[in-house]
Coordinates of C-alpha atoms and ligand atoms in Angstrom, one line a residue:
X1 CA 10.6 5.8 2.7
X2 CA 10.0 3.7 5.9
X3 CA 9.3 0.0 5.5
X4 CA 8.3 -2.7 8.0
X5 CA 10.3 -5.9 8.3
X6 CA 9.8 -8.5 11.0
X7 CA 8.8 -6.3 13.8
X8 CA 10.9 -3.2 12.9
X9 CA 10.5 0.0 10.9
X10 CA 13.5 1.1 8.9
X11 CA 14.6 2.8 5.7
X12 CA 14.2 0.5 2.7
X13 CA 18.0 0.6 2.0
X14 CA 18.6 -1.0 5.4
X15 CA 16.1 -3.9 4.9
X16 CA 17.8 -7.3 4.4
X17 CA 16.3 -10.8 3.9
X18 CA 18.3 -14.0 3.8
X19 CA 19.0 -15.7 0.4
X20 CA 17.5 -18.8 2.0
X21 CA 14.1 -17.1 2.5
X22 CA 11.5 -19.4 1.0
X23 CA 10.0 -16.5 -0.7
X24 CA 13.3 -16.0 -2.6
X25 CA 13.9 -19.7 -3.2
X26 CA 10.4 -21.0 -3.9
X27 CA 8.0 -18.0 -4.2
X28 CA 6.5 -19.6 -1.0
X29 CA 4.4 -16.8 0.3
X30 CA 1.3 -14.6 -0.2
X31 CA 0.7 -10.8 -0.4
X32 CA -1.9 -8.1 -0.3
X33 CA -2.1 -4.7 -1.9
X34 CA -4.2 -2.2 0.2
X35 CA -5.1 1.2 -1.0
X36 CA -5.0 4.1 1.5
X37 CA -7.1 7.2 1.0
X38 CA -6.6 10.2 3.3
X39 CA -4.4 8.0 5.4
X40 CA -7.2 5.4 6.0
X41 CA -6.6 1.8 4.8
X42 CA -9.5 1.1 2.5
X43 CA -11.6 -2.0 3.4
X44 CA -8.9 -3.3 5.8
X45 CA -11.3 -6.0 7.1
X46 CA -11.9 -7.3 3.6
X47 CA -8.2 -7.3 2.8
X48 CA -7.5 -9.1 6.1
X49 CA -10.1 -11.7 5.2
X50 CA -8.6 -12.2 1.8
X51 CA -5.1 -12.4 3.3
X52 CA -6.4 -15.1 5.8
X53 CA -7.9 -17.0 2.8
X54 CA -4.5 -16.9 1.0
X55 CA -2.6 -18.0 4.2
X56 CA -5.1 -20.9 4.7
X57 CA -4.6 -21.8 1.0
X58 CA -0.8 -22.3 1.6
X59 CA -1.2 -23.7 5.1
X60 CA 0.7 -20.9 6.8
X61 CA -0.3 -19.6 10.2
X62 CA -1.2 -15.9 10.4
X63 CA 1.6 -14.3 12.3
X64 CA -0.6 -11.4 13.6
X65 CA -4.0 -10.8 15.1
X66 CA -6.3 -8.3 13.3
X67 CA -5.4 -5.7 16.0
X68 CA -1.7 -6.2 15.5
X69 CA -2.0 -5.9 11.7
X70 CA -4.0 -2.7 12.1
X71 CA -1.4 -1.2 14.5
X72 CA 1.5 -2.1 12.1
X73 CA -0.4 -0.7 9.1
X74 CA -1.4 2.5 10.8
X75 CA 2.2 3.1 11.9
X76 CA 3.5 2.5 8.4
X77 CA 1.0 4.9 6.9
X78 CA 2.0 7.5 9.5
X79 CA 5.7 7.1 8.8
X80 CA 5.2 7.7 5.1
X81 CA 4.4 10.9 3.1
X82 CA 1.2 11.4 1.2
X83 CA -2.5 11.3 2.0
X84 CA -3.0 8.6 -0.6
X85 CA -0.7 5.6 -0.5
X86 CA -0.9 1.9 -1.3
X87 CA 0.5 -0.7 1.0
X88 CA 2.3 -3.9 -0.2
X89 CA 2.1 -6.6 2.4
X90 CA 4.1 -9.8 1.9
X91 CA 4.5 -12.9 4.1
X92 CA 6.7 -15.8 3.3
X93 CA 7.2 -19.2 5.1
X94 CA 10.5 -17.9 6.4
X95 CA 14.2 -18.9 6.3
X96 CA 15.1 -22.5 6.2
X97 CA 17.5 -25.0 4.6
X98 CA 16.3 -25.6 1.0
X99 CA 13.8 -28.4 1.0
X100 CA 10.4 -28.2 -0.9
X101 CA 8.5 -29.6 2.1
X102 CA 7.6 -27.2 4.9
X103 CA 10.3 -26.6 7.6
X104 CA 9.7 -28.8 10.6
X105 CA 9.3 -27.5 13.2
X106 CA 7.9 -24.3 11.5
X107 CA 10.2 -21.3 11.4
X108 CA 9.2 -17.6 11.9
X109 CA 7.6 -16.3 8.7
X110 CA 9.1 -13.2 7.0
X111 CA 6.7 -10.3 7.2
X112 CA 7.4 -7.3 5.0
X113 CA 5.3 -4.2 4.3
X114 CA 6.1 -1.1 2.2
X115 CA 4.1 2.0 1.2
X116 CA 4.1 3.7 -2.3
X117 CA 2.3 6.8 -3.5
X118 CA -1.2 6.2 -4.9
X119 CA -2.0 8.6 -7.7
X120 CA -5.4 8.5 -9.4
X121 CA -5.2 7.3 -13.0
X122 CA -4.4 10.2 -15.4
X123 CA -7.3 11.9 -17.2
X124 CA -5.7 10.9 -20.5
X125 CA -6.4 7.2 -19.8
X126 CA -9.9 7.9 -18.7
X127 CA -10.6 9.8 -22.0
X128 CA -8.8 7.4 -24.4
X129 CA -9.1 4.1 -22.5
X130 CA -6.5 1.4 -22.6
X131 CA -5.6 -1.3 -25.1
X132 CA -5.5 -4.9 -24.1
X133 CA -4.6 -8.2 -25.7
X134 CA -5.9 -11.7 -24.9
X135 CA -3.9 -14.8 -24.1
X136 CA -4.5 -18.3 -22.8
X137 CA -4.7 -18.4 -19.0
X138 CA -1.9 -20.8 -18.3
X139 CA -1.8 -20.3 -14.5
X140 CA -2.5 -22.9 -11.8
X141 CA -5.9 -23.7 -10.5
X142 CA -5.7 -21.7 -7.3
X143 CA -5.8 -18.2 -8.7
X144 CA -7.9 -17.2 -5.6
X145 CA -4.7 -17.3 -3.6
X146 CA -2.8 -14.1 -3.8
X147 CA 0.5 -15.9 -4.2
X148 CA 3.8 -14.1 -4.5
X149 CA 4.8 -16.7 -7.2
X150 CA 3.7 -14.4 -10.0
X151 CA 5.9 -15.6 -12.9
X152 CA 2.9 -16.5 -15.1
X153 CA 1.3 -13.1 -14.4
X154 CA 4.6 -11.4 -15.1
X155 CA 5.0 -13.2 -18.4
X156 CA 1.4 -12.5 -19.4
X157 CA 1.6 -8.8 -18.5
X158 CA 4.9 -8.5 -20.4
X159 CA 3.1 -9.9 -23.5
X160 CA 0.8 -6.9 -23.3
X161 CA 3.7 -4.5 -22.9
X162 CA 5.6 -6.0 -25.8
X163 CA 2.4 -5.5 -27.9
X164 CA 2.3 -1.8 -26.8
X165 CA -0.8 -2.6 -24.6
X166 CA -1.6 -2.1 -21.0
X167 CA -3.0 -5.5 -19.9
X168 CA -3.6 -9.1 -21.0
X169 CA -7.1 -10.5 -20.6
X170 CA -6.9 -14.2 -19.8
X171 CA -8.9 -16.9 -21.5
X172 CA -9.2 -20.3 -19.7
X173 CA -9.5 -23.5 -21.8
X174 CA -10.1 -21.5 -25.0
X175 CA -13.6 -21.0 -23.6
X176 CA -14.1 -18.2 -21.0
X177 CA -12.5 -15.1 -19.6
X178 CA -11.2 -15.2 -16.1
X179 CA -9.4 -11.8 -15.3
X180 CA -6.4 -9.7 -16.3
X181 CA -2.8 -10.5 -15.5
X182 CA -3.1 -8.1 -12.5
X183 CA -6.7 -6.9 -12.6
X184 CA -10.3 -8.0 -12.8
X185 CA -12.3 -7.5 -16.0
X186 CA -16.0 -6.6 -16.5
X187 CA -18.0 -6.9 -19.8
X188 CA -20.9 -4.6 -20.7
X189 CA -23.6 -5.8 -23.1
X190 CA -26.9 -4.1 -23.8
X191 CA -26.7 -2.1 -20.6
X192 CA -25.9 -5.0 -18.4
X193 CA -22.7 -5.3 -16.4
X194 CA -21.3 -8.8 -16.6
X195 CA -18.7 -10.1 -14.1
X196 CA -17.1 -13.5 -13.9
X197 CA -17.7 -15.6 -10.7
X198 CA -15.3 -15.4 -7.8
X199 CA -14.1 -19.0 -8.0
X200 CA -10.7 -20.7 -7.8
X201 CA -9.8 -19.3 -11.3
X202 CA -9.6 -15.7 -10.4
X203 CA -8.4 -13.4 -7.6
X204 CA -11.4 -12.0 -5.7
X205 CA -10.7 -8.3 -6.2
X206 CA -11.7 -5.8 -3.5
X207 CA -12.3 -3.3 -6.3
X208 CA -14.4 -5.9 -8.1
X209 CA -16.7 -6.1 -5.0
X210 CA -16.9 -2.3 -4.8
X211 CA -18.0 -2.1 -8.5
X212 CA -20.7 -4.7 -8.0
X213 CA -21.9 -3.1 -4.9
X214 CA -22.1 0.3 -6.7
X215 CA -24.1 -1.3 -9.5
X216 CA -26.5 -3.0 -7.1
X217 CA -27.0 0.2 -5.1
X218 CA -27.7 2.3 -8.2
X219 CA -30.0 0.1 -10.1
X220 CA -27.5 -0.9 -12.8
X221 CA -28.4 -4.3 -14.2
X222 CA -25.6 -6.8 -13.5
X223 CA -25.0 -10.5 -13.7
X224 CA -22.2 -12.6 -12.2
X225 CA -21.6 -15.6 -14.5
X226 CA -19.1 -17.2 -16.8
X227 CA -18.3 -14.9 -19.8
X228 CA -17.4 -16.7 -23.0
X229 CA -14.6 -15.6 -25.4
X230 CA -17.2 -14.7 -28.0
X231 CA -18.8 -12.3 -25.5
X232 CA -15.7 -10.3 -24.8
X233 CA -15.1 -9.8 -28.5
X234 CA -18.8 -8.8 -28.9
X235 CA -18.9 -6.5 -25.9
X236 CA -20.3 -2.9 -26.0
X237 CA -17.7 -2.0 -23.3
X238 CA -14.9 -3.7 -21.3
X239 CA -13.8 -2.4 -18.0
X240 CA -10.7 -3.1 -15.9
X241 CA -10.5 -2.8 -12.1
X242 CA -7.8 -3.0 -9.4
X243 CA -6.9 -1.2 -6.2
X244 CA -4.2 0.9 -8.0
X245 CA -6.0 1.4 -11.3
X246 CA -9.6 2.0 -9.9
X247 CA -12.0 1.6 -12.9
X248 CA -10.6 2.0 -16.4
X249 CA -12.2 1.7 -19.8
X250 CA -10.7 -0.8 -22.3
X251 CA -11.2 0.6 -25.8
X252 CA -9.1 -1.8 -27.9
X253 CA -8.8 -5.6 -27.8
X254 CA -6.3 -7.5 -29.9
X255 CA -6.0 -4.4 -32.1
X256 CA -9.7 -4.0 -32.7
X257 CA -12.0 -1.3 -31.2
X258 CA -14.2 -2.4 -28.3
X259 CA -17.8 -1.2 -29.1
X260 CA -17.4 2.3 -30.5
X261 CA -13.7 2.3 -29.6
X262 CA -14.4 5.1 -27.0
X263 CA -15.1 4.9 -23.3
X264 CA -18.8 4.1 -23.0
X265 CA -21.9 5.1 -20.9
X266 CA -21.4 2.3 -18.3
X267 CA -17.8 3.4 -17.8
X268 CA -18.9 7.0 -17.3
X269 CA -21.6 6.0 -14.8
X270 CA -19.4 3.7 -12.8
X271 CA -16.4 6.0 -12.9
X272 CA -18.5 8.8 -11.4
X273 CA -20.0 6.5 -8.8
X274 CA -16.5 5.3 -7.9
X275 CA -15.1 8.8 -7.5
X276 CA -18.1 9.8 -5.4
X277 CA -17.7 6.7 -3.3
X278 CA -14.0 7.5 -2.9
X279 CA -14.8 11.1 -1.7
X280 CA -17.7 10.2 0.6
X281 CA -16.8 6.8 2.0
X282 CA -13.2 5.8 1.3
X283 CA -11.8 9.0 2.7
X284 CA -13.8 8.9 5.9
Ligands
LIG301 N1 -3.2 -6.8 -8.2 N2 -6.6 -10.1 -10.3 C1 -5.2 -10.1 -10.1 C2 -4.5 -11.3 -10.7 C3 -4.5 -9.1 -9.4 O1 -3.2 -9.2 -9.2 C4 -5.3 -8.0 -8.9 C5 -4.6 -6.9 -8.1 C6 -6.7 -8.0 -9.0 C7 -7.5 -6.9 -8.5 O2 -7.7 -7.0 -7.1 P1 -7.9 -5.7 -6.2 O3 -9.1 -5.0 -6.7 O4 -8.1 -6.2 -4.8 O5 -6.7 -4.8 -6.3 C8 -7.3 -9.0 -9.7 C9 -2.5 -5.9 -7.4 C10 -3.0 -4.5 -7.5 C11 -1.0 -6.1 -7.6 O6 -0.6 -7.2 -7.7 O7 -0.3 -5.1 -7.6

């Protein structure tokens, strides 16, 4: 497996980063996850825009132009096996003596990218759906930044795993749902698809955008607004989205069935639309 580190491609075993890297010491960096279908980076422009938003959020200069990023990304895809991959792209504020304040003058950022295989979710998950739990969203107030400091998300996801579940749905202020520990969440009620607003309390998912676009293009009623805790427990369906999970049905929440307890009609519709979109658009 070839990775990219600071201007060079190399086997992952040869990649080395200083222990003084601010990513290692402070979690001072941002990342992206970009799905690749038929060797095409999906929505590269949108991922680059979100990366720029994250970099601006942590006041770190973008080390590369769009054209440079595209060249690195295309080389990394070419050097790795598999038509479908996902790229993990990671930028930290670089290597400096340990001090919370930014290094002055700035040092070169650390830029790392790797590729992993991207399998479609297994049919078993699409047929049975996944189980989730809920937990208080105890993260900071800049969840729109795709920060590498993921300890809250790690602990929240582990709560789900410890409960034999797949994901934790996060509740802010005991009032409203924001997203999953590493995914976005949609609610379906009376045939309408409900999505939380893309504000500072959630990561603006690229898959989230695709699902809303597919709903809009296909006459599926949808609303973007705050979703109360009561609404997630009273939902007909709950759906989870992310670049690596696509669209999945959530059929159990905190040990109780969601709706009928089986994947519903909205899931079936959106899943088909997503698969058609993948075949006809993402692979081109
Ligand atoms: N996570 N919300 C959070 C907190 C996430 O970490 C992710 C993705 C999403 C979905 O975003 P997108 O549709 O662009 O993948 C929402 C990635 C996959 C990860 O950390 O591995």
